[in-house]
Amino acid sequence: MHELAQRILTGDPRAVARACRLIDERSPDAEALLRALFQKTGRARVIGVTGAPGSGKSTLTDGLVARARARGERVGVLAIDPSSPFTGGALLGDRIRMQRHAADDEVFIRSFGTRGAHGGLARSTTACVQVLDVWGARTIFIETVGVGQVEVDVLDVAETVVVVVVPGMGDDVQANKAGILEIADVFALNKADHAGAERAERELAAALALGRAPVKLAGGHHHSAAPAATPEDTPRIVRTVATREEGLDALLAAIDEHGIWLRTTEPGAERRIARRRASASRQLSELVTARVLDELTPRLAELAARVGEAEIDPHTASEQMLAELREKRRS
Amino acid sequence: MHELAQRILTGDPRAVARACRLIDERSPDAEALLRALFQKTGRARVIGVTGAPGSGKSTLTDGLVARARARGERVGVLAIDPSSPFTGGALLGDRIRMQRHAADDEVFIRSFGTRGAHGGLARSTTACVQVLDVWGARTIFIETVGVGQVEVDVLDVAETVVVVVVPGMGDDVQANKAGILEIADVFALNKADHAGAERAERELAAALALGRAPVKLAGGHHHSAAPAATPEDTPRIVRTVATREEGLDALLAAIDEHGIWLRTTEPGAERRIARRRASASRQLSELVTARVLDELTPRLAELAARVGEAEIDPHTASEQMLAELREKRRS
């Protein structure tokens, strides 16, 4: 395993692929590897890109990857694909993503399906971020659909979150505005050549001016330790047309600017600490519950069948499992 | 608490509201109540309605509620709203939903926000389904956005799942077809008056004919114990225009037909058992992990801060927590 850590440190992309597979499979080797790598992490910048289905976030991420590469950076991309509820596989494979970077050894791309990743997706993503970090990725993009609890949780590990919006979104998406406002560090108003871009930007700016500070004061997850909004940390809105690669330099500049804010200001530092803690907290919860569930798996199936037949109520069954867990630990 | 159980049994909607609040708050009273109610559950029919944002599933559910009421049924509606990642609240409140049923004491409507409901959403939903069941709801609708792991998981408890699709969906949604095909018992092709309805139905039917059986054979979650697809259980496609209440009678008939299939055929019975077990299994996992995390909460914040500062790696920290849990149990 130390050999694999060594290979990652020397920049071997196949070693990264192997490490991510071990992480996915929850191999004990992965744990040993991550322990070995942990002290060498912390150099990469993690950028989250999220938006509704159809907002063009994949194309946008693709363009950002090209620009980061043009600056000579080594780049990692972790794409979260909401997967088939029953097959467990990712729907958009690595192969059809970002084909233009496929031959580039300095770009590592990986897709994660979300099915079956109960409380495990954020953990796997965080672990792969650490591997890519040690591999030498300067920038790591996490692309995820902005709908769904599990899919949004992975953004915990990002220092800057880009929310992709498009003009004329449907009612449901509009209704989601409060959530979008809270999570965004930078907005990409994509498909800015479509009708209604002007109006969408105006509405977004107005919502930001009105909504951000009070929502923050309400106290939330990531921002709970952060101060109230100041003009400096109000998210910038950048117009893009990802399919024509328009606005991407400006978008990257806005991302960089946010990174500088995080590193050079007091509220920025507080934000970083709060996010790091939130991410660590989730990672710890996931590790602990995964371990407990692993121990319980065989008994779970048995008791679930009995609950399904209404022979026993779920609360009694869960207490029985906890009692057995306790006994096991004692022995 | 037995008094509350009594009030639910006599059909008091305010008692249902109070029970759901207790469940949300994870009150110990809720547990006692659910134990008391458990033996009286199992009479309601639970229908899941899911689809992408903007597919019109709320309007469709609203129409189905009206039809169920017209048949004289008592009805429950549990709406899962992807919520703001930071405020924790539901975005579409009960108030703006289904206002026409607001004054009807025979309709109970409740919204659930998904944020902060790690492994807790399906549990809360299942518990509220049980309360509504005992309250006397003949049909319970669970409406949820069909994107996102947590949001889809709640459908475990449904016996029939209606997937709402619309003509001309975006690429991302099309890519999600495999997942949609697997989860659907009935399709509502909504906005069927829009251009491309014809084509969308043709494509969907073709995908069903081709895709369903092999995907099933790949072995999945809900259907793992079910036999391969037969012509009888291939999902029906019903065209609807929810805003004009067109096609809703046909949709309800298709839902009823699926219920009859479940109750009168061998593969239907197998499907029901498999679903009940899957739902019970998830419920048990959630109860057990929630209990374990409750015990660990104070220590978690402390260790997360240390992991955030890179003083300790997450695996060592999680082992420390598990060891402490063990000690605590011993004492």
XYZ file of C-alpha atoms in Angstrom:
662
model
C 0.000 0.000 0.000
C 2.877 2.356 0.708
C 3.950 1.557 -2.814
C 0.609 2.939 -4.092
C 1.017 6.085 -1.972
C 4.473 6.450 -3.456
C 3.155 6.113 -6.994
C 0.461 8.735 -6.322
C 3.109 11.088 -4.954
C 5.134 10.702 -8.122
C 2.120 11.727 -10.201
C 1.048 8.423 -11.722
C -2.587 8.788 -12.878
C -3.113 5.007 -12.913
C -2.245 4.945 -9.239
C -4.955 7.559 -8.663
C -7.473 5.440 -10.567
C -6.547 2.413 -8.500
C -6.835 4.376 -5.252
C -10.304 5.655 -6.206
C -11.414 2.106 -7.004
C -10.216 0.929 -3.602
C -12.132 3.795 -2.001
C -15.292 2.887 -3.919
C -15.004 -0.727 -2.866
C -14.498 0.383 0.738
C -11.378 -1.726 0.821
C -9.376 -1.776 4.074
C -6.400 -0.952 1.833
C -8.070 2.358 1.001
C -8.166 3.267 4.658
C -4.473 2.522 5.126
C -3.699 4.529 2.016
C -5.723 7.540 3.126
C -4.032 7.529 6.499
C -0.664 7.493 4.768
C -1.656 10.373 2.489
C -3.490 12.554 5.000
C -0.543 14.675 6.125
C 0.330 15.508 2.528
C -3.096 16.914 1.642
C -4.242 20.522 1.691
C -2.603 22.044 -1.361
C -5.351 21.667 -3.981
C -8.149 24.134 -4.521
C -11.554 22.432 -4.701
C -14.216 24.110 -6.858
C -17.807 22.884 -6.798
C -19.975 23.323 -9.896
C -23.674 22.722 -9.427
C -26.926 23.503 -11.182
C -30.215 22.011 -12.299
C -30.298 19.277 -14.954
C -29.938 20.921 -18.342
C -28.196 24.052 -17.079
C -25.072 23.128 -19.007
C -22.821 22.595 -16.014
C -20.889 19.748 -17.647
C -20.003 21.878 -20.661
C -19.084 24.714 -18.366
C -16.855 22.502 -16.221
C -15.251 21.190 -19.382
C -14.396 24.760 -20.406
C -13.006 25.571 -16.968
C -10.827 22.465 -17.099
C -9.430 23.598 -20.464
C -8.594 27.011 -19.001
C -6.951 25.585 -15.910
C -4.903 23.334 -18.186
C -3.923 26.338 -20.300
C -2.442 27.835 -17.124
C -0.383 24.687 -16.778
C -2.312 23.301 -13.808
C -2.812 19.627 -13.150
C -6.580 19.109 -12.848
C -8.955 16.640 -11.233
C -12.678 16.296 -12.019
C -15.107 14.356 -9.856
C -18.538 14.178 -11.451
C -21.517 13.105 -9.376
C -24.098 11.405 -11.572
C -27.518 10.725 -10.159
C -27.738 7.089 -11.045
C -30.390 4.564 -11.778
C -32.242 3.801 -8.602
C -31.928 0.101 -9.270
C -28.812 -0.652 -11.225
C -26.496 1.352 -9.001
C -24.394 2.492 -11.933
C -23.551 5.991 -12.987
C -25.574 7.201 -15.927
C -23.006 9.336 -17.654
C -19.795 7.411 -17.674
C -16.349 8.937 -17.664
C -16.095 7.983 -21.315
C -18.718 10.320 -22.659
C -17.553 13.155 -20.441
C -14.984 15.619 -21.515
C -13.566 13.559 -24.300
C -11.209 16.283 -25.317
C -9.286 15.789 -22.082
C -9.254 12.021 -22.349
C -5.734 11.795 -23.758
C -4.335 14.348 -21.321
C -2.379 12.690 -18.525
C -2.570 15.868 -16.475
C -6.369 15.632 -16.210
C -7.964 12.959 -14.053
C -11.735 12.500 -14.486
C -13.970 10.222 -12.487
C -17.745 9.740 -12.212
C -19.609 8.687 -9.115
C -23.092 7.220 -9.191
C -25.228 8.235 -6.262
C -27.301 5.099 -5.825
C -26.459 2.961 -2.886
C -24.166 5.668 -1.620
C -26.214 6.320 1.499
C -24.046 8.570 3.493
C -21.182 7.207 1.456
C -21.025 9.559 -1.495
C -19.580 12.550 0.331
C -17.135 10.207 2.012
C -15.915 8.694 -1.269
C -15.697 12.107 -2.890
C -13.738 13.592 -0.016
C -11.366 10.641 -0.064
C -10.787 10.951 -3.830
C -10.205 14.685 -3.413
C -7.443 13.831 -0.962
C -5.890 11.376 -3.414
C -6.020 13.909 -6.256
C -4.584 16.540 -3.957
C -1.560 14.388 -3.154
C -1.278 13.403 -6.823
C -0.586 17.075 -7.462
C -3.870 18.408 -8.834
C -3.780 22.167 -8.434
C -7.519 22.507 -9.045
C -10.167 19.862 -8.425
C -13.656 20.354 -9.835
C -16.619 18.619 -8.280
C -19.582 18.671 -10.604
C -22.942 17.732 -9.140
C -26.608 18.257 -9.869
C -28.002 20.924 -7.557
C -31.058 18.954 -6.594
C -31.019 16.374 -3.880
C -29.580 16.144 -0.434
C -26.832 13.642 -1.077
C -25.841 15.382 -4.298
C -25.494 18.773 -2.599
C -23.663 17.401 0.441
C -20.577 16.625 -1.605
C -20.037 20.364 -2.000
C -18.996 20.497 1.645
C -15.465 19.814 0.568
C -15.354 22.691 -1.954
C -13.872 26.050 -1.027
C -15.711 27.852 -3.827
C -19.101 26.811 -5.171
C -20.226 27.909 -8.633
C -23.979 27.697 -9.122
C -25.035 27.509 -12.764
C -28.384 29.118 -13.523
C -30.097 29.671 -16.869
C -32.650 32.225 -18.045
C -36.279 31.195 -17.858
C -36.035 28.319 -15.458
C -39.237 26.538 -14.496
C -41.257 27.307 -11.421
C -39.777 24.536 -9.326
C -36.302 25.816 -9.969
C -37.312 29.351 -9.140
C -38.785 28.108 -5.923
C -35.401 26.666 -5.119
C -33.851 30.116 -5.251
C -33.374 30.397 -1.507
C -31.210 27.292 -1.494
C -29.257 28.434 -4.520
C -28.564 31.835 -3.013
C -27.173 30.313 0.115
C -24.850 27.822 -1.466
C -23.339 30.010 -4.206
C -20.009 31.793 -3.977
C -20.139 32.652 -7.679
C -23.034 32.500 -10.134
C -22.613 31.470 -13.751
C -25.609 32.756 -15.681
C -25.249 30.279 -18.502
C -27.026 30.300 -21.864
C -26.750 34.075 -21.517
C -27.523 34.403 -25.240
C -31.047 33.128 -24.633
C -34.039 35.406 -24.224
C -34.550 36.602 -20.687
C -30.892 36.653 -19.635
C -31.109 40.347 -18.814
C -34.141 39.784 -16.646
C -32.729 36.672 -14.969
C -29.605 38.575 -13.961
C -31.646 41.474 -12.614
C -33.841 39.147 -10.564
C -30.874 37.226 -9.238
C -29.047 40.405 -8.252
C -32.156 41.696 -6.504
C -32.632 38.428 -4.655
C -28.988 38.521 -3.590
C -29.250 42.074 -2.307
C -32.393 41.286 -0.371
C -32.096 37.728 0.604
C -28.591 36.810 1.453
C -27.932 38.589 4.709
C -31.167 37.659 6.526
C -31.005 34.052 5.407
C -27.483 33.877 6.730
C -28.531 35.345 10.033
C -31.072 32.581 10.357
C -28.093 30.342 10.975
C -27.361 27.469 8.724
C -24.986 24.690 8.201
C -21.946 25.909 6.319
C -22.258 29.516 7.196
C -23.220 29.195 10.807
C -19.803 30.333 11.983
C -19.529 32.986 9.274
C -20.348 36.637 9.756
C -23.271 38.391 8.062
C -22.922 39.124 4.360
C -20.705 42.025 3.379
C -20.510 43.588 -0.066
C -17.194 41.778 -0.581
C -18.603 38.311 -0.216
C -21.802 38.843 -2.182
C -21.527 36.312 -5.011
C -20.542 37.725 -8.392
C -22.773 36.931 -11.331
C -20.892 36.061 -14.529
C -22.664 35.614 -17.863
C -21.516 32.614 -19.856
C -22.340 30.719 -23.033
C -20.539 27.496 -22.250
C -21.183 25.899 -25.644
C -19.316 28.766 -27.324
C -16.770 29.110 -24.513
C -17.892 32.665 -23.841
C -17.423 34.222 -20.424
C -15.271 31.413 -19.096
C -12.217 33.587 -18.469
C -14.378 35.986 -16.485
C -15.855 33.061 -14.584
C -12.431 31.710 -13.706
C -11.384 35.209 -12.619
C -14.400 35.404 -10.296
C -13.510 32.003 -8.846
C -9.923 33.135 -8.301
C -11.152 36.321 -6.673
C -13.251 34.333 -4.243
C -10.217 32.216 -3.421
C -8.217 35.353 -2.656
C -11.039 36.618 -0.435
C -10.971 33.344 1.474
C -7.214 33.541 1.982
C -6.705 37.217 2.723
C -9.653 38.405 4.804
C -10.906 37.733 8.287
C -14.448 36.676 7.238
C -12.877 34.593 4.474
C -10.738 32.729 6.994
C -13.774 32.142 9.216
C -15.697 30.780 6.264
C -12.887 28.391 5.390
C -12.666 27.069 8.930
C -16.438 26.621 9.170
C -16.507 24.714 5.891
C -13.590 22.513 6.798
C -15.277 21.612 10.063
C -18.595 20.891 8.396
C -16.878 18.652 5.892
C -14.881 16.833 8.560
C -17.999 16.405 10.665
C -19.884 14.794 7.812
C -16.949 12.594 6.949
C -16.689 11.375 10.529
C -20.428 10.686 10.808
C -20.285 8.685 7.612
C -17.296 6.640 8.683
C -18.857 5.800 12.024
C -22.315 4.893 10.711
C -20.835 2.847 7.864
C -18.865 0.833 10.385
C -21.883 0.252 12.572
C -24.052 -0.775 9.622
C -21.388 -3.153 8.347
C -21.503 -4.950 11.655
C -25.284 -5.159 11.513
C -25.860 -6.170 7.893
C -26.717 -9.858 8.261
C -29.071 -9.262 11.161
C -30.672 -6.330 9.341
C -31.996 -8.429 6.461
C -33.485 -10.914 8.870
C -35.242 -8.323 11.013
C -36.370 -6.314 7.970
C -38.228 -9.374 6.717
C -39.990 -9.677 10.071
C -40.861 -5.967 10.127
C -42.127 -6.326 6.545
C -44.482 -9.061 7.731
C -45.580 -6.827 10.633
C -44.364 -9.468 13.093
C -42.336 -6.881 14.962
C -42.428 -3.080 14.939
C -39.367 -1.218 13.626
C -38.550 0.450 16.932
C -38.448 -2.790 18.843
C -36.388 -4.328 16.044
C -33.881 -1.472 16.060
C -33.517 -1.716 19.820
C -32.855 -5.394 19.477
C -30.112 -4.633 16.950
C -28.515 -2.036 19.204
C -28.588 -4.435 22.125
C -26.908 -7.098 20.002
C -24.286 -4.605 18.866
C -23.538 -3.872 22.507
C -23.223 -7.571 23.325
C -20.893 -8.099 20.388
C -18.655 -5.286 21.526
C -18.465 -6.730 24.989
C -17.313 -10.104 23.788
C -49.538 9.551 24.391
C -52.193 6.873 24.247
C -54.601 9.756 24.228
C -52.991 10.999 20.990
C -53.190 7.509 19.477
C -56.857 7.481 20.458
C -57.488 10.831 18.817
C -55.784 9.680 15.603
C -57.936 6.555 15.598
C -61.077 8.650 15.867
C -60.021 10.611 12.778
C -58.929 13.931 14.292
C -56.706 15.706 11.729
C -55.141 17.937 14.392
C -53.945 14.820 16.177
C -52.279 13.746 12.929
C -50.561 17.136 12.632
C -49.329 16.870 16.195
C -48.037 13.337 15.637
C -46.133 14.412 12.514
C -44.541 17.275 14.442
C -43.422 14.875 17.170
C -41.944 12.640 14.480
C -40.102 15.571 12.899
C -38.678 16.596 16.235
C -37.597 13.031 16.881
C -39.425 13.165 20.157
C -39.350 10.044 22.348
C -43.133 10.487 22.478
C -43.226 9.837 18.741
C -41.587 6.483 19.228
C -44.084 5.441 21.882
C -46.916 6.584 19.630
C -45.629 4.683 16.614
C -45.273 1.530 18.658
C -48.853 1.924 19.829
C -50.085 2.454 16.274
C -48.004 -0.165 14.480
C -50.429 -3.061 14.735
C -53.228 -0.945 13.291
C -51.351 0.014 10.112
C -51.507 -1.625 6.708
C -54.846 -0.538 5.313
C -53.881 2.531 3.281
C -52.641 2.441 -0.281
C -49.493 4.508 -0.764
C -48.957 6.080 -4.184
C -45.669 7.763 -5.070
C -45.649 10.601 -7.604
C -42.249 11.655 -8.862
C -40.744 13.572 -11.763
C -38.226 16.225 -12.675
C -38.672 19.813 -11.495
C -41.197 21.507 -13.774
C -42.895 18.304 -14.889
C -46.108 19.409 -13.225
C -46.245 16.673 -10.613
C -47.767 18.932 -7.943
C -50.652 19.894 -10.187
C -51.094 16.267 -11.153
C -51.125 15.134 -7.532
C -53.621 17.853 -6.766
C -55.901 16.469 -9.489
C -55.531 12.913 -8.223
C -56.408 14.059 -4.708
C -59.585 15.669 -6.040
C -60.541 12.432 -7.785
C -59.854 10.277 -4.750
C -61.992 12.685 -2.710
C -64.763 12.432 -5.298
C -64.803 8.690 -4.620
C -65.313 9.513 -0.955
C -61.829 8.507 0.162
C -59.978 10.130 3.012
C -56.637 11.263 1.587
C -53.142 12.040 2.862
C -50.462 13.925 0.940
C -46.816 13.993 1.965
C -44.813 16.361 -0.230
C -41.034 16.182 -0.190
C -39.557 19.591 -0.980
C -35.887 19.848 -1.724
C -35.057 22.567 0.727
C -32.508 25.268 1.122
C -29.175 23.704 1.870
C -28.652 26.111 4.738
C -31.945 27.139 6.228
C -33.247 23.614 6.601
C -36.789 24.695 5.768
C -39.082 23.411 3.096
C -39.316 25.710 0.102
C -42.882 25.130 -0.884
C -44.911 25.297 2.247
C -48.143 23.480 2.846
C -49.902 26.782 2.434
C -49.166 27.330 -1.222
C -49.836 23.713 -2.044
C -53.211 22.448 -2.999
C -55.134 25.343 -1.635
C -58.392 23.989 -2.903
C -58.137 21.138 -0.403
C -57.152 23.384 2.481
C -60.617 23.564 3.986
C -61.301 19.853 3.549
C -60.936 17.964 6.833
C -60.716 14.695 4.954
C -57.457 15.735 3.265
C -54.264 15.949 5.289
C -51.309 17.645 3.564
C -47.791 17.979 4.878
C -44.483 19.131 3.405
C -41.072 17.820 4.341
C -37.853 19.695 3.654
C -34.961 17.439 2.764
C -32.100 19.405 4.260
C -30.620 18.011 7.397
C -32.652 14.872 6.944
C -29.635 12.634 6.501
C -31.052 9.226 6.535
C -33.971 10.748 8.343
C -36.313 11.729 5.562
C -37.452 8.256 4.590
C -37.863 7.485 8.274
C -40.054 10.529 8.939
C -42.074 9.892 5.822
C -42.642 6.247 6.657
C -43.681 7.184 10.180
C -46.156 9.809 8.932
C -47.549 7.295 6.451
C -48.263 5.022 9.391
C -50.011 7.817 11.262
C -52.128 8.723 8.230
C -52.917 5.063 7.700
C -54.282 4.706 11.223
C -56.068 8.049 10.882
C -58.077 6.376 8.132
C -56.556 7.693 4.915
C -57.571 5.313 2.166
C -54.964 6.699 -0.251
C -51.724 8.432 0.673
C -49.794 10.299 -1.997
C -46.082 10.892 -1.609
C -44.909 13.555 -3.991
C -41.177 13.904 -4.479
C -38.765 15.277 -7.035
C -37.269 12.411 -9.030
C -33.703 13.632 -8.735
C -31.551 12.881 -5.762
C -30.903 9.871 -3.647
C -32.695 10.907 -0.482
C -35.653 12.210 -2.458
C -36.091 8.929 -4.345
C -35.591 6.740 -1.282
C -38.883 7.875 0.211
C -40.671 5.999 -2.580
C -39.685 2.744 -0.906
C -42.861 2.928 1.080
C -45.115 3.325 -1.980
C -46.846 0.350 -3.533
C -47.353 2.121 -6.854
C -45.007 4.745 -8.247
C -46.208 7.201 -10.890
C -43.362 8.814 -12.826
C -44.315 12.101 -14.471
C -42.489 12.826 -17.724
C -42.981 15.660 -20.192
C -42.297 15.955 -23.923
C -38.931 17.389 -24.895
C -37.048 17.000 -21.664
C -33.451 18.147 -21.563
C -30.465 15.917 -22.142
C -29.748 15.303 -18.491
C -33.253 14.086 -17.928
C -33.094 11.849 -20.964
C -29.885 10.397 -19.634
C -31.775 9.556 -16.487
C -34.149 7.360 -18.464
C -32.734 4.115 -17.151
C -33.516 5.153 -13.607
C -36.983 6.358 -14.513
C -37.825 3.141 -16.322
C -36.874 1.083 -13.331
C -38.783 2.981 -10.728
C -42.072 3.507 -12.599
C -45.175 1.382 -12.222
C -47.229 3.870 -14.236
C -46.108 6.740 -16.456
C -47.969 10.034 -16.679
C -46.923 11.744 -19.890
C -47.902 15.195 -18.740
C -48.192 18.357 -20.840
C -49.383 15.976 -23.546
C -50.774 18.947 -25.476
C -47.229 20.186 -26.086
C -45.287 19.520 -29.268
C -43.433 16.232 -29.259
C -45.869 14.307 -27.045
C -46.383 11.729 -29.763
C -42.669 11.198 -30.143
C -42.009 11.156 -26.389
C -44.597 8.421 -25.929
C -43.150 6.381 -28.791
C -39.632 6.664 -27.380
C -40.762 5.807 -23.900
C -42.698 2.765 -25.100
C -39.687 1.616 -27.119
C -37.376 2.067 -24.159
C -39.804 0.098 -21.994
C -40.026 -2.748 -24.480
C -36.268 -2.925 -24.822
C -34.909 -1.828 -21.538
C -36.996 -3.048 -18.711
C -36.396 -6.770 -18.659
C -32.583 -6.718 -19.024
C -32.154 -3.936 -16.501
C -34.199 -5.916 -14.061
C -32.128 -8.991 -14.591
C -29.062 -6.991 -13.650
C -30.435 -7.224 -10.130
C -31.410 -4.158 -8.248
C -32.792 -2.935 -5.052
C -36.572 -3.028 -5.091
C -36.928 -5.583 -7.779
C -34.220 -7.979 -6.736
C -36.726 -10.517 -5.499
C -39.119 -9.909 -8.382
C -39.292 -11.989 -11.547
C -38.326 -10.668 -14.959
C -40.742 -8.267 -16.632
C -43.883 -9.746 -18.095
C -46.286 -7.963 -20.405
C -48.680 -7.581 -17.469
C -46.357 -5.535 -15.326
C -44.944 -3.311 -18.052
C -45.854 0.208 -16.910
C -48.792 1.813 -18.669
C -48.261 5.231 -20.215
C -51.134 7.645 -19.657
C -51.274 11.047 -21.369
C -52.293 13.894 -19.126
C -52.673 17.663 -19.156
C -52.740 18.263 -15.429
C -53.478 21.989 -15.672
C -56.701 21.200 -17.562
C -57.422 18.050 -15.536
C -57.272 15.935 -18.669
C -56.352 12.276 -18.457
C -56.577 12.109 -14.699
C -59.370 9.534 -14.625
C -57.350 7.314 -16.935
C -54.303 7.823 -14.730
C -56.204 6.857 -11.609
C -57.552 3.802 -13.439
C -54.004 2.759 -14.345
C -52.946 3.179 -10.713
C -55.898 1.068 -9.578
C -55.046 -1.567 -12.162
C -51.501 -1.778 -10.835
C -52.884 -2.192 -7.316
C -55.032 -5.086 -8.497
C -52.022 -6.680 -10.183
C -50.103 -6.430 -6.915
C -52.913 -8.069 -4.976
C -54.060 -10.782 -7.346
C -50.994 -12.181 -9.085
C -47.986 -14.202 -8.002
C -45.371 -11.739 -9.350
C -47.403 -8.906 -7.852
C -47.281 -10.536 -4.432
C -43.532 -11.069 -4.753
C -43.072 -7.428 -5.675
C -45.059 -6.296 -2.658
C -43.024 -8.430 -0.289
C -39.733 -7.239 -1.797
C -40.772 -3.608 -1.454
C -41.997 -4.017 2.076
C -38.689 -5.590 3.053
C -36.657 -2.894 1.329
C -38.646 -0.226 3.100
C -38.335 -1.954 6.475
C -34.628 -2.443 5.943
C -34.075 1.229 5.272
C -36.211 2.220 8.215
C -34.222 -0.018 10.536
C -30.867 1.264 9.256
C -32.017 4.805 9.805
C -33.253 4.168 13.313
C -30.040 2.465 14.330
C -27.658 5.022 12.816
C -29.691 7.927 14.204
C -29.389 6.436 17.666
C -25.654 5.910 17.332
C -25.102 9.450 16.022
C -27.185 10.939 18.822
C -24.859 9.332 21.316
C -21.829 10.689 19.503
C -22.924 14.262 18.747
C -20.919 16.218 21.347
C -17.735 14.313 20.672
C -18.265 14.631 16.910
C -18.041 18.436 16.886
C -14.867 18.321 18.913
C -13.141 15.772 16.705
C -14.389 17.419 13.495
C -12.627 20.626 14.536
C -9.392 18.672 15.028
C -9.771 16.891 11.684
C -10.485 20.282 10.080
C -7.166 21.534 11.434
C -5.456 18.391 10.127
C -4.387 17.499 13.669
C -5.833 14.028 13.318
C -6.912 12.022 10.275
C -10.591 11.123 9.915
C -10.050 7.375 10.155
C -8.194 7.590 13.427
C -10.837 10.012 14.712
C -13.699 7.705 13.751
C -11.993 4.758 15.426
C -11.604 6.814 18.548
C -15.329 7.573 18.484
C -16.241 3.925 18.026
C -13.959 2.943 20.880
C -15.603 5.536 23.108
C -19.038 4.288 22.092
C -17.987 0.825 23.151
C -16.724 2.067 26.507
C -19.929 3.978 27.104
C -21.982 0.877 26.429
C -19.921 -1.127 28.818
C -20.445 1.281 31.668
